């Protein structure tokens, strides 16, 4: 019997909606993408035309009995209200990162999902990509021995982007509450660490807002040289411990001109080096003690940009009655982690994290037959 695709709609037709709409329409057979909405009607109209789906309002999506999954691609300051409405409408919700702005909102969303008996997932889903799953395989097979520590570093320049759009910087997520680089790009690193090592039990560290008042730098912006206010943290350095005993170190800042990333796991018998966890198919290297660095063959599916794979995994979960790989507790834990570093900074102490979760079920490469990547989502 053919499995019925899950009718899915998107709320939020900004920059990242292009990637989602393209992948949800073409990459995953389990998804039947039907419509999109945005509070700026023209944005929804343009995306609906481009991807040949229905232009809808949020209310129309929430009242449509056939739509089962709604993907929340609004910016972080809108995540809570939009996800809450989706869950209260009795629909499964997939939200972009981070879950919301505060732990009180997060508690409320988790409770709302439970009460309405619907699924809730929070991006990023990049840890389901080929490189990240290969790294998980290397850890699980003990190929670098017992993991001792994970070290991640990311620098990039956020202050130059989006300025060509009038007023975009004030609205834009990375300069607003809930959206600085620890919340934004930090999510990719944290989710992959959680995928490899499970929950973190305590953290201490420092957060900063570098240059809280800063001028618009782009002469194409009508507010060129006016100051704007950065309402979020944009640098973070911290140390932490996973329940499994692995130690972690993470430094991230958006006030550099160049993009650089380091992501390594040190084990008793070797080292694992990952690429950018925001990508799906970056090379993965291992160095065994006493040997040189070797590129590890990637045998998992989803090497190409596959954002939306978390939505597809959720849809397969719905149809085959198994849990999502993106457990809502992971999104909750990532938010709790960054908030804990903010608390550690203020109170000069280690902060214990209260949430736990089971490591997500990996995508097994043996279920991938080289042509149908979705087999590996179906065969959980
Ligand atoms: N841009 C990227 O490269 C990128 C990559 C990965 C993830 N993300 C995440 O995706 C989310 C969206 O990012 P973006 O860059 O597309 O932002 P964006 O600002 O370009 O788009 C957000 C859209 O949501 C709409 N919106 C906001 N509140 C709404 C509401 N209450 N109801 C209906 N529509 C509403 C806005 O009008 C806007 O069109 C963020 O959480 C971000 O962290 C972005």
mmCIF file of C-alpha atoms and ligand atoms in Angstrom, residues 11-17 38-40 43 58 73-76 78-79 81-82 96-97 162 172-173 184 188 307, ligand 1:
data_model
loop_
_atom_site.group_PDB
_atom_site.id
_atom_site.type_symbol
_atom_site.label_atom_id
_atom_site.label_comp_id
_atom_site.label_asym_id
_atom_site.label_seq_id
_atom_site.Cartn_x
_atom_site.Cartn_y
_atom_site.Cartn_z
ATOM 1 C CA UNK A 11 4.416 30.275 7.679
ATOM 2 C CA UNK A 12 7.189 32.838 7.053
ATOM 3 C CA UNK A 13 8.356 33.512 3.502
ATOM 4 C CA UNK A 14 11.707 35.209 4.131
ATOM 5 C CA UNK A 15 15.235 34.279 3.064
ATOM 6 C CA UNK A 16 15.394 30.692 4.259
ATOM 7 C CA UNK A 17 11.961 29.839 2.884
ATOM 8 C CA UNK A 38 3.504 35.533 5.575
ATOM 9 C CA UNK A 39 2.324 38.608 7.440
ATOM 10 C CA UNK A 40 3.687 40.518 4.445
ATOM 11 C CA UNK A 43 6.104 37.730 0.182
ATOM 12 C CA UNK A 58 -1.976 32.002 8.636
ATOM 13 C CA UNK A 73 9.991 29.981 9.335
ATOM 14 C CA UNK A 74 9.357 33.346 10.980
ATOM 15 C CA UNK A 75 12.166 35.162 12.801
ATOM 16 C CA UNK A 76 12.864 34.275 16.464
ATOM 17 C CA UNK A 78 7.736 35.584 16.293
ATOM 18 C CA UNK A 79 8.544 31.910 16.968
ATOM 19 C CA UNK A 81 3.286 33.191 19.009
ATOM 20 C CA UNK A 82 3.314 31.335 15.688
ATOM 21 C CA UNK A 96 13.149 27.140 12.939
ATOM 22 C CA UNK A 97 15.723 27.735 15.683
ATOM 23 C CA UNK A 162 21.237 42.403 5.186
ATOM 24 C CA UNK A 172 16.719 40.909 11.392
ATOM 25 C CA UNK A 173 17.000 38.038 13.787
ATOM 26 C CA UNK A 184 21.654 31.377 15.666
ATOM 27 C CA UNK A 188 24.207 23.863 14.538
ATOM 28 C CA UNK A 307 17.217 21.531 5.004
HETATM 29 N N1 LIG B 1 18.508 33.114 6.498
HETATM 30 C C1 LIG B 1 19.183 32.005 6.697
HETATM 31 O O1 LIG B 1 20.194 31.726 6.037
HETATM 32 C C2 LIG B 1 18.719 31.015 7.713
HETATM 33 C C3 LIG B 1 19.295 29.758 7.694
HETATM 34 C C4 LIG B 1 18.840 28.788 8.579
HETATM 35 C C5 LIG B 1 17.871 29.100 9.487
HETATM 36 N N2 LIG B 1 17.323 30.352 9.533
HETATM 37 C C6 LIG B 1 16.292 30.607 10.548
HETATM 38 O O2 LIG B 1 15.036 30.725 9.872
HETATM 39 C C7 LIG B 1 14.211 31.706 10.492
HETATM 40 C C8 LIG B 1 13.846 32.749 9.469
HETATM 41 O O3 LIG B 1 15.026 33.327 8.961
HETATM 42 P P1 LIG B 1 15.015 34.244 7.658
HETATM 43 O O4 LIG B 1 16.414 34.598 7.395
HETATM 44 O O5 LIG B 1 14.219 33.583 6.577
HETATM 45 O O6 LIG B 1 14.241 35.527 8.229
HETATM 46 P P2 LIG B 1 13.520 36.670 7.404
HETATM 47 O O7 LIG B 1 13.474 37.831 8.307
HETATM 48 O O8 LIG B 1 14.129 36.828 6.062
HETATM 49 O O9 LIG B 1 12.033 36.072 7.199
HETATM 50 C C9 LIG B 1 11.109 35.890 8.220
HETATM 51 C C10 LIG B 1 9.724 36.040 7.635
HETATM 52 O O10 LIG B 1 8.745 35.762 8.631
HETATM 53 C C11 LIG B 1 7.667 36.684 8.470
HETATM 54 N N3 LIG B 1 6.977 36.769 9.759
HETATM 55 C C12 LIG B 1 7.467 37.232 10.934
HETATM 56 N N4 LIG B 1 6.550 37.146 11.903
HETATM 57 C C13 LIG B 1 5.436 36.607 11.335
HETATM 58 C C14 LIG B 1 4.166 36.257 11.841
HETATM 59 N N5 LIG B 1 3.825 36.450 13.120
HETATM 60 N N6 LIG B 1 3.271 35.738 10.988
HETATM 61 C C15 LIG B 1 3.573 35.540 9.677
HETATM 62 N N7 LIG B 1 4.782 35.852 9.138
HETATM 63 C C16 LIG B 1 5.704 36.370 9.964
HETATM 64 C C17 LIG B 1 8.342 37.972 8.048
HETATM 65 O O11 LIG B 1 7.446 38.846 7.402
HETATM 66 C C18 LIG B 1 9.442 37.458 7.134
HETATM 67 O O12 LIG B 1 9.017 37.388 5.796
HETATM 68 C C19 LIG B 1 15.020 32.241 11.681
HETATM 69 O O13 LIG B 1 14.632 31.565 12.838
HETATM 70 C C20 LIG B 1 16.469 31.895 11.328
HETATM 71 O O14 LIG B 1 17.247 31.648 12.496
HETATM 72 C C21 LIG B 1 17.711 31.306 8.637
#
